[in-house]
Short mmCIF file of C-alpha atoms in Angstrom, two decimals:
data_model
loop_
_atom_site.label_atom_id
_atom_site.label_comp_id
_atom_site.label_asym_id
_atom_site.label_seq_id
_atom_site.Cartn_x
_atom_site.Cartn_y
_atom_site.Cartn_z
CA MET A 1 102.05 119.43 101.14
CA THR A 2 104.83 118.70 102.88
CA SER A 3 106.95 115.74 101.18
CA VAL A 4 107.18 112.57 103.54
CA LEU A 5 108.83 110.49 101.18
CA GLY A 6 111.47 108.44 103.64
CA TYR A 7 109.98 108.85 107.26
CA PRO A 8 108.84 107.01 109.52
CA LEU A 9 104.99 106.16 108.90
CA ASP A 10 103.68 107.47 112.15
CA ARG A 11 105.73 110.78 111.76
CA ALA A 12 104.34 111.36 107.81
CA ILE A 13 101.07 110.92 109.14
CA GLU A 14 101.59 112.95 111.82
CA VAL A 15 102.90 115.75 109.20
CA LEU A 16 100.19 116.05 106.73
CA GLN A 17 97.13 115.94 109.03
CA SER A 18 98.77 118.84 110.49
CA GLU A 19 98.23 120.34 107.68
CA GLY A 20 94.67 119.38 107.21
CA PHE A 21 95.12 115.84 104.94
CA CYS A 22 92.77 112.75 105.37
CA VAL A 23 95.60 110.17 105.16
CA LYS A 24 95.09 106.53 103.74
CA THR A 25 97.70 103.69 104.64
CA GLU A 26 99.28 100.97 102.22
CA GLU A 27 101.44 98.16 103.01
CA ALA A 28 104.17 97.27 100.06
CA ARG A 29 106.19 94.36 101.01
CA SER A 30 108.56 91.95 98.85
CA LYS A 31 107.99 87.85 98.27
CA LYS A 32 110.89 86.83 100.72
CA GLY A 33 110.05 89.79 103.53
CA VAL A 34 112.19 91.52 105.68
CA LEU A 35 113.89 89.82 108.64
CA ASP A 36 114.23 91.54 111.26
CA GLY A 37 112.07 94.82 110.66
CA LYS A 38 111.47 97.16 112.90
CA GLU A 39 110.86 100.27 111.00
CA LEU A 40 107.92 101.42 108.73
CA ARG A 41 108.86 104.16 106.44
CA VAL A 42 107.09 105.83 103.44
CA ILE A 43 108.11 104.77 99.84
CA ARG A 44 105.51 106.48 98.25
CA GLN A 45 103.71 109.14 98.75
CA SER A 46 100.21 110.36 96.11
CA GLU A 47 99.47 113.66 94.65
CA PRO A 48 96.53 114.86 96.65
CA SER A 49 93.14 114.57 95.95
CA GLY A 50 90.94 116.65 97.34
CA ASN A 51 91.91 116.35 101.06
CA ASN A 52 92.66 112.36 100.45
CA VAL A 53 96.56 111.64 100.02
CA THR A 54 97.79 108.13 100.35
CA LEU A 55 100.93 106.83 101.49
CA VAL A 56 103.00 103.72 100.41
CA TYR A 57 104.77 102.55 103.42
CA ALA A 58 107.21 99.27 103.55
CA LEU A 59 109.06 97.38 106.12
CA PHE A 60 112.35 98.20 107.00
CA LYS A 61 115.40 96.88 108.89
CA THR A 62 117.40 99.73 109.92
CA GLU A 63 120.08 98.30 112.83
CA PRO A 64 122.38 96.52 111.97
CA ASN A 65 123.04 92.14 113.00
CA GLU A 66 126.82 92.25 112.91
CA THR A 67 129.18 93.60 115.11
CA ASN A 68 132.89 94.29 114.21
CA ASP A 69 134.97 93.24 117.16
#
């Protein structure tokens, strides 16, 4: 099984499904949340149980909001 840690969630699901896995997802989030978050990334991947695997994902802010002028 390919490690998809750090992958965008959609791409991670695509990769694992192409390998024949049934993918379940779970969201993780901080109490404060992430302001202006735009990208879902995989932060944990379970060991396969048969052909089932669980991905835990979180919302990340991947674009800075400050500019250097």
